[in-house]
Tab-separated table of C-alpha atoms in Angstrom:
chain	number	residue	atom	x	y	z
A	15	UNK	CA	-49.073	32.747	-19.605
A	16	UNK	CA	-50.793	31.434	-16.480
A	17	UNK	CA	-52.147	28.323	-18.165
A	18	UNK	CA	-48.393	27.669	-19.202
A	19	UNK	CA	-47.249	27.952	-15.729
A	20	UNK	CA	-49.941	25.857	-14.382
A	21	UNK	CA	-49.056	23.061	-16.992
A	22	UNK	CA	-45.303	23.376	-15.985
A	23	UNK	CA	-46.365	23.131	-12.335
A	24	UNK	CA	-48.455	20.064	-12.952
A	25	UNK	CA	-45.623	18.500	-14.940
A	26	UNK	CA	-43.017	19.008	-12.165
A	27	UNK	CA	-45.352	17.203	-9.754
A	28	UNK	CA	-45.971	14.177	-11.964
A	29	UNK	CA	-45.632	11.224	-9.496
A	30	UNK	CA	-43.668	9.137	-12.173
A	31	UNK	CA	-41.294	12.004	-12.578
A	32	UNK	CA	-40.874	12.442	-8.805
A	33	UNK	CA	-40.191	8.655	-8.468
A	34	UNK	CA	-37.696	8.814	-11.239
A	35	UNK	CA	-35.856	11.692	-9.672
A	36	UNK	CA	-35.809	9.896	-6.400
A	37	UNK	CA	-34.502	6.657	-7.959
A	38	UNK	CA	-31.552	8.597	-9.574
A	39	UNK	CA	-30.453	9.503	-5.869
A	40	UNK	CA	-30.413	5.905	-4.800
A	41	UNK	CA	-27.245	3.858	-4.865
A	42	UNK	CA	-27.125	0.513	-6.791
A	43	UNK	CA	-27.621	-1.589	-3.571
A	44	UNK	CA	-30.609	0.575	-2.411
A	45	UNK	CA	-32.197	0.328	-5.888
A	46	UNK	CA	-31.882	-3.427	-5.669
A	47	UNK	CA	-33.156	-3.816	-2.147
A	48	UNK	CA	-36.194	-1.517	-2.785
A	49	UNK	CA	-37.177	-3.754	-5.890
A	50	UNK	CA	-37.108	-6.751	-3.597
A	51	UNK	CA	-34.266	-8.338	-5.482
A	52	UNK	CA	-31.612	-10.627	-3.642
A	53	UNK	CA	-28.500	-8.475	-2.668
A	54	UNK	CA	-26.481	-11.334	-4.349
A	55	UNK	CA	-27.723	-10.077	-7.653
A	56	UNK	CA	-25.075	-7.393	-7.107
A	57	UNK	CA	-22.106	-9.984	-6.851
A	58	UNK	CA	-19.900	-10.247	-9.845
A	59	UNK	CA	-18.713	-13.729	-10.597
A	60	UNK	CA	-15.496	-13.692	-12.491
A	61	UNK	CA	-13.392	-16.647	-13.738
A	62	UNK	CA	-11.331	-16.503	-10.558
A	63	UNK	CA	-13.271	-14.659	-7.808
A	64	UNK	CA	-16.669	-13.455	-6.813
A	65	UNK	CA	-16.195	-9.782	-6.158
A	66	UNK	CA	-18.405	-6.986	-4.704
A	67	UNK	CA	-17.629	-3.323	-5.189
A	68	UNK	CA	-18.874	-0.082	-3.351
A	69	UNK	CA	-16.309	2.372	-4.440
A	70	UNK	CA	-16.884	6.166	-4.282
A	71	UNK	CA	-20.341	5.888	-2.916
A	72	UNK	CA	-19.849	8.582	-0.125
A	73	UNK	CA	-20.671	5.923	2.560
A	74	UNK	CA	-19.937	6.591	6.125
A	75	UNK	CA	-21.245	3.201	7.232
A	76	UNK	CA	-21.052	-0.131	5.474
A	77	UNK	CA	-24.497	-1.532	4.581
A	78	UNK	CA	-25.444	-4.327	6.985
A	79	UNK	CA	-26.692	-6.703	4.085
A	80	UNK	CA	-22.965	-7.076	3.069
A	81	UNK	CA	-22.127	-9.241	6.121
A	82	UNK	CA	-24.560	-11.946	4.729
A	83	UNK	CA	-22.794	-12.275	1.461
A	84	UNK	CA	-20.380	-14.990	2.669
A	85	UNK	CA	-19.096	-16.017	-0.769
A	86	UNK	CA	-17.476	-12.619	-1.438
A	87	UNK	CA	-13.797	-13.109	-2.379
A	88	UNK	CA	-12.838	-9.724	-3.572
A	89	UNK	CA	-14.371	-6.788	-1.592
A	90	UNK	CA	-13.728	-2.963	-2.710
A	91	UNK	CA	-14.886	-0.430	-0.321
A	92	UNK	CA	-12.411	2.234	-1.320
A	93	UNK	CA	-12.696	6.083	-1.480
A	94	UNK	CA	-15.676	6.442	0.873
A	95	UNK	CA	-15.953	8.110	4.057
A	96	UNK	CA	-15.808	5.117	6.476
A	97	UNK	CA	-14.377	5.713	9.924
A	98	UNK	CA	-15.139	2.266	11.325
A	99	UNK	CA	-14.768	-1.137	9.787
A	100	UNK	CA	-17.241	-3.246	11.714
A	101	UNK	CA	-16.248	-6.463	13.391
A	102	UNK	CA	-18.818	-8.223	11.140
A	103	UNK	CA	-16.098	-8.187	8.452
A	104	UNK	CA	-14.812	-11.335	10.390
A	105	UNK	CA	-17.710	-13.244	8.875
A	106	UNK	CA	-16.659	-12.868	5.130
A	107	UNK	CA	-14.053	-15.722	5.658
A	108	UNK	CA	-13.708	-16.205	1.852
A	109	UNK	CA	-12.183	-12.881	1.148
A	110	UNK	CA	-8.785	-12.970	-0.917
A	111	UNK	CA	-8.636	-9.242	-1.592
A	112	UNK	CA	-9.680	-6.544	0.614
A	113	UNK	CA	-9.504	-2.884	-0.563
A	114	UNK	CA	-10.042	-0.041	2.137
A	115	UNK	CA	-8.075	2.637	0.453
A	116	UNK	CA	-9.007	6.164	0.745
A	117	UNK	CA	-11.371	6.156	3.800
A	118	UNK	CA	-11.078	7.630	7.319
A	119	UNK	CA	-10.217	4.528	9.319
A	120	UNK	CA	-8.347	5.035	12.592
A	121	UNK	CA	-8.060	1.258	13.328
A	122	UNK	CA	-8.860	-1.951	11.863
A	123	UNK	CA	-10.928	-4.597	13.979
A	124	UNK	CA	-9.209	-7.447	15.713
A	125	UNK	CA	-11.783	-9.674	14.058
A	126	UNK	CA	-9.878	-9.325	10.600
A	127	UNK	CA	-7.838	-12.280	12.000
A	128	UNK	CA	-10.649	-14.517	10.878
A	129	UNK	CA	-9.994	-13.730	7.062
A	130	UNK	CA	-7.583	-16.774	6.667
A	131	UNK	CA	-7.797	-16.659	2.922
A	132	UNK	CA	-6.785	-13.025	2.733
A	133	UNK	CA	-3.802	-12.463	0.346
A	134	UNK	CA	-3.999	-8.597	-0.461
A	135	UNK	CA	-4.840	-5.893	1.854
A	136	UNK	CA	-4.931	-2.227	0.823
A	137	UNK	CA	-5.450	0.077	3.893
A	138	UNK	CA	-3.451	2.859	2.505
A	139	UNK	CA	-4.678	6.536	2.608
A	140	UNK	CA	-6.438	6.307	5.885
A	141	UNK	CA	-5.910	7.681	9.422
A	142	UNK	CA	-4.550	4.595	11.003
A	143	UNK	CA	-2.512	5.110	14.083
A	144	UNK	CA	-1.998	1.378	14.930
A	145	UNK	CA	-2.290	-1.999	13.339
A	146	UNK	CA	-3.852	-4.898	15.457
A	147	UNK	CA	-1.641	-7.552	16.401
A	148	UNK	CA	-4.135	-9.941	15.130
A	149	UNK	CA	-3.230	-9.200	11.650
A	150	UNK	CA	-0.416	-11.504	11.999
A	151	UNK	CA	-2.908	-14.583	11.985
A	152	UNK	CA	-3.749	-13.797	8.341
A	153	UNK	CA	-1.030	-16.185	7.361
A	154	UNK	CA	-1.830	-16.122	3.690
A	155	UNK	CA	-1.192	-12.598	3.323
A	156	UNK	CA	1.107	-11.623	0.516
A	157	UNK	CA	0.643	-7.822	-0.160
A	158	UNK	CA	-0.006	-5.331	2.474
A	159	UNK	CA	-0.104	-1.441	1.819
A	160	UNK	CA	-0.364	0.773	4.712
A	161	UNK	CA	1.038	3.810	3.147
A	162	UNK	CA	-0.366	7.418	3.774
A	163	UNK	CA	-1.452	6.768	7.445
A	164	UNK	CA	-0.192	7.929	10.730
A	165	UNK	CA	1.812	4.900	11.822
A	166	UNK	CA	5.117	5.019	13.761
A	167	UNK	CA	5.212	1.357	14.779
A	168	UNK	CA	4.027	-2.118	13.987
A	169	UNK	CA	3.322	-4.968	16.308
A	170	UNK	CA	6.141	-7.453	16.608
A	171	UNK	CA	3.681	-10.368	15.744
A	172	UNK	CA	3.637	-9.359	12.024
A	173	UNK	CA	6.961	-11.247	11.840
A	174	UNK	CA	4.698	-14.255	11.575
A	175	UNK	CA	3.505	-13.181	8.141
A	176	UNK	CA	5.830	-15.589	6.507
A	177	UNK	CA	4.324	-15.434	2.987
A	178	UNK	CA	4.288	-11.561	2.695
A	179	UNK	CA	6.247	-10.361	-0.514
A	180	UNK	CA	5.274	-6.735	-0.869
A	181	UNK	CA	4.964	-4.228	2.006
A	182	UNK	CA	4.350	-0.461	1.570
A	183	UNK	CA	4.879	1.640	4.687
A	184	UNK	CA	5.543	5.037	2.848
A	185	UNK	CA	4.205	8.277	3.924
A	186	UNK	CA	3.929	7.465	7.769
A	187	UNK	CA	5.753	8.576	10.851
A	188	UNK	CA	8.513	5.933	11.147
A	189	UNK	CA	11.823	6.802	12.715
A	190	UNK	CA	13.151	3.366	11.991
A	191	UNK	CA	12.115	0.225	10.106
A	192	UNK	CA	10.219	-1.871	12.412
A	193	UNK	CA	12.015	-4.834	13.581
A	194	UNK	CA	9.464	-7.286	12.447
A	195	UNK	CA	10.049	-6.442	8.997
A	196	UNK	CA	13.488	-7.990	8.944
A	197	UNK	CA	11.938	-11.416	9.731
A	198	UNK	CA	9.945	-11.346	6.369
A	199	UNK	CA	12.134	-13.665	4.452
A	200	UNK	CA	9.992	-13.721	1.293
A	201	UNK	CA	9.833	-9.978	1.022
A	202	UNK	CA	10.750	-8.635	-2.459
A	203	UNK	CA	9.333	-5.185	-2.414
A	204	UNK	CA	9.711	-2.687	0.617
A	205	UNK	CA	8.687	0.890	0.459
A	206	UNK	CA	9.672	3.067	3.397
A	207	UNK	CA	9.886	6.373	1.664
A	208	UNK	CA	8.600	9.765	3.110
A	209	UNK	CA	9.068	8.778	6.601
A	210	UNK	CA	11.369	10.081	9.405
A	211	UNK	CA	14.242	7.498	9.043
A	212	UNK	CA	17.590	8.558	9.982
A	213	UNK	CA	19.334	5.293	9.297
A	214	UNK	CA	18.722	1.669	7.854
A	215	UNK	CA	19.416	-0.970	10.358
A	216	UNK	CA	22.261	-3.553	9.522
A	217	UNK	CA	19.510	-6.186	9.678
A	218	UNK	CA	18.387	-5.091	6.221
A	219	UNK	CA	20.952	-7.888	4.941
A	220	UNK	CA	18.484	-10.570	6.412
A	221	UNK	CA	15.925	-9.669	3.478
A	222	UNK	CA	17.824	-11.910	0.947
A	223	UNK	CA	14.871	-11.983	-1.471
A	224	UNK	CA	14.533	-8.056	-1.674
A	225	UNK	CA	14.402	-6.792	-5.356
A	226	UNK	CA	12.938	-3.343	-4.695
A	227	UNK	CA	13.904	-1.097	-1.844
A	228	UNK	CA	12.696	2.502	-1.634
A	229	UNK	CA	13.685	4.844	1.127
A	230	UNK	CA	13.633	8.151	-0.512
A	231	UNK	CA	12.507	11.345	1.153
A	232	UNK	CA	13.840	10.629	4.486
A	233	UNK	CA	16.767	11.855	6.535
A	234	UNK	CA	19.122	8.878	6.099
A	235	UNK	CA	22.776	10.013	6.938
A	236	UNK	CA	24.793	7.085	5.599
A	237	UNK	CA	24.425	4.375	3.120
A	238	UNK	CA	23.997	1.253	5.007
A	239	UNK	CA	27.053	-1.202	4.272
A	240	UNK	CA	24.992	-4.146	4.873
A	241	UNK	CA	22.629	-3.134	2.124
A	242	UNK	CA	25.299	-4.207	-0.409
A	243	UNK	CA	24.969	-7.865	0.882
A	244	UNK	CA	21.381	-7.791	-0.399
A	245	UNK	CA	22.528	-9.062	-3.935
A	246	UNK	CA	19.132	-9.553	-5.277
A	247	UNK	CA	18.296	-5.769	-5.419
A	248	UNK	CA	17.375	-4.496	-8.694
A	249	UNK	CA	16.002	-1.009	-7.822
A	250	UNK	CA	17.512	0.885	-4.803
A	251	UNK	CA	15.923	4.398	-4.217
A	252	UNK	CA	17.700	6.629	-1.718
A	253	UNK	CA	16.874	9.855	-3.406
A	254	UNK	CA	16.517	12.948	-1.395
A	255	UNK	CA	18.384	11.997	1.874
A	256	UNK	CA	21.589	13.179	3.626
A	257	UNK	CA	23.964	10.704	2.222
A	258	UNK	CA	27.569	12.030	1.695
A	259	UNK	CA	29.683	9.009	0.992
A	260	UNK	CA	29.140	5.425	-0.571
A	261	UNK	CA	30.501	2.198	0.709
A	262	UNK	CA	33.132	0.593	-1.477
A	263	UNK	CA	31.241	-2.607	-1.483
A	264	UNK	CA	28.382	-0.999	-3.507
A	265	UNK	CA	29.844	-2.769	-6.614
A	266	UNK	CA	28.557	-5.923	-5.216
A	267	UNK	CA	24.856	-4.891	-6.203
A	268	UNK	CA	25.451	-5.905	-9.825
A	269	UNK	CA	21.687	-6.333	-10.705
A	270	UNK	CA	21.155	-2.729	-10.288
A	271	UNK	CA	22.474	-2.255	-13.846
A	272	UNK	CA	22.595	1.487	-14.040
A	273	UNK	CA	22.090	4.934	-12.355
A	274	UNK	CA	18.428	5.738	-12.578
A	275	UNK	CA	16.700	8.981	-12.937
A	276	UNK	CA	13.235	8.100	-13.695
A	277	UNK	CA	11.245	6.956	-10.464
A	278	UNK	CA	9.887	4.029	-12.397
A	279	UNK	CA	13.230	2.665	-13.658
A	280	UNK	CA	15.172	-0.126	-12.221
A	281	UNK	CA	18.783	0.706	-11.056
A	282	UNK	CA	20.285	2.957	-8.404
A	283	UNK	CA	18.533	6.194	-7.433
A	284	UNK	CA	20.944	8.501	-5.478
A	285	UNK	CA	20.106	12.028	-6.689
A	286	UNK	CA	19.481	14.944	-4.419
A	287	UNK	CA	21.963	13.881	-1.791
A	288	UNK	CA	25.009	15.946	-0.624
A	289	UNK	CA	27.652	13.396	-2.022
A	290	UNK	CA	31.158	14.498	-1.350
A	291	UNK	CA	33.586	14.822	-4.381
A	292	UNK	CA	34.256	13.285	-6.764
A	293	UNK	CA	31.039	11.079	-6.242
A	294	UNK	CA	28.628	13.651	-8.065
A	295	UNK	CA	30.740	13.487	-11.223
A	296	UNK	CA	30.998	9.802	-11.024
A	297	UNK	CA	27.294	9.320	-10.549
A	298	UNK	CA	26.798	11.479	-13.736
A	299	UNK	CA	29.236	9.247	-15.485
A	300	UNK	CA	27.100	6.126	-14.937
A	301	UNK	CA	27.169	2.948	-12.808
A	302	UNK	CA	30.078	1.394	-14.402
A	303	UNK	CA	32.237	4.423	-13.644
A	304	UNK	CA	31.085	4.697	-10.174
A	305	UNK	CA	31.790	0.811	-9.467
A	306	UNK	CA	35.166	1.012	-10.955
A	307	UNK	CA	35.998	4.023	-8.752
A	308	UNK	CA	34.629	2.276	-5.721
A	309	UNK	CA	36.600	-1.145	-6.378
A	310	UNK	CA	39.747	0.784	-6.811
A	311	UNK	CA	39.188	2.561	-3.508
A	312	UNK	CA	38.606	-0.707	-1.811
A	313	UNK	CA	41.699	-2.367	-3.064
A	314	UNK	CA	44.017	0.688	-2.195
């Protein structure tokens, strides 16, 4: 019995086993660095981009060697415990896609302005209370997600993001859509759901390219008449607000196609609003019936 225990004890202290056990705790980059390999061996070279991923590693800090990988074009640091994105990120001037989703960032460094090739920035699911004005210098930016943060305003300078096409501001603390948004003429997707909006400014009509507008789960009191002038709309979601009436010009939004009930469907989403009679029954009857009623009402 004693000899068995002794052998087991010796086995547990076997240096090779102990080393293997330790290696299992190392992250992929630790393992590479400990073996003396060049960190560049961790880069993935696809047909279009050179990418580097450190997803779900439990990191509280970004490893310093990363700032020397100047050729990185797609960088994924999502779902970690990062509280600070170092200014050194400005060294990675070739970045096209930067994913910071699901961390604990309270701010972004001003040096992000050096990322002149940046097209896609995911900074959603963080603790951002502000966005640096310098982000406006990322003139190539096309997709910006800032959802699930603590934002209540955006810097006016973001109006300079002339190539921005998709903007997600949902699940924040906005009481109105930031004025800079109405200058983004290329915008085709705007999500401002789950904020504290009570109205939508008439300036929404300036977004002539807008195809998808989501403003569900707010406290919007009236359907903005100027929204009817955004004829490019294919999905309009105003579910769960405080809307009682619909403008007679609603029929101008002919691309909506139908009343939609599934959140993923194109069309008009207007459920869970205190619509006055006979609107609830007309909505149930479909978009054509609703449009006919509104047209007739306008001409009478």
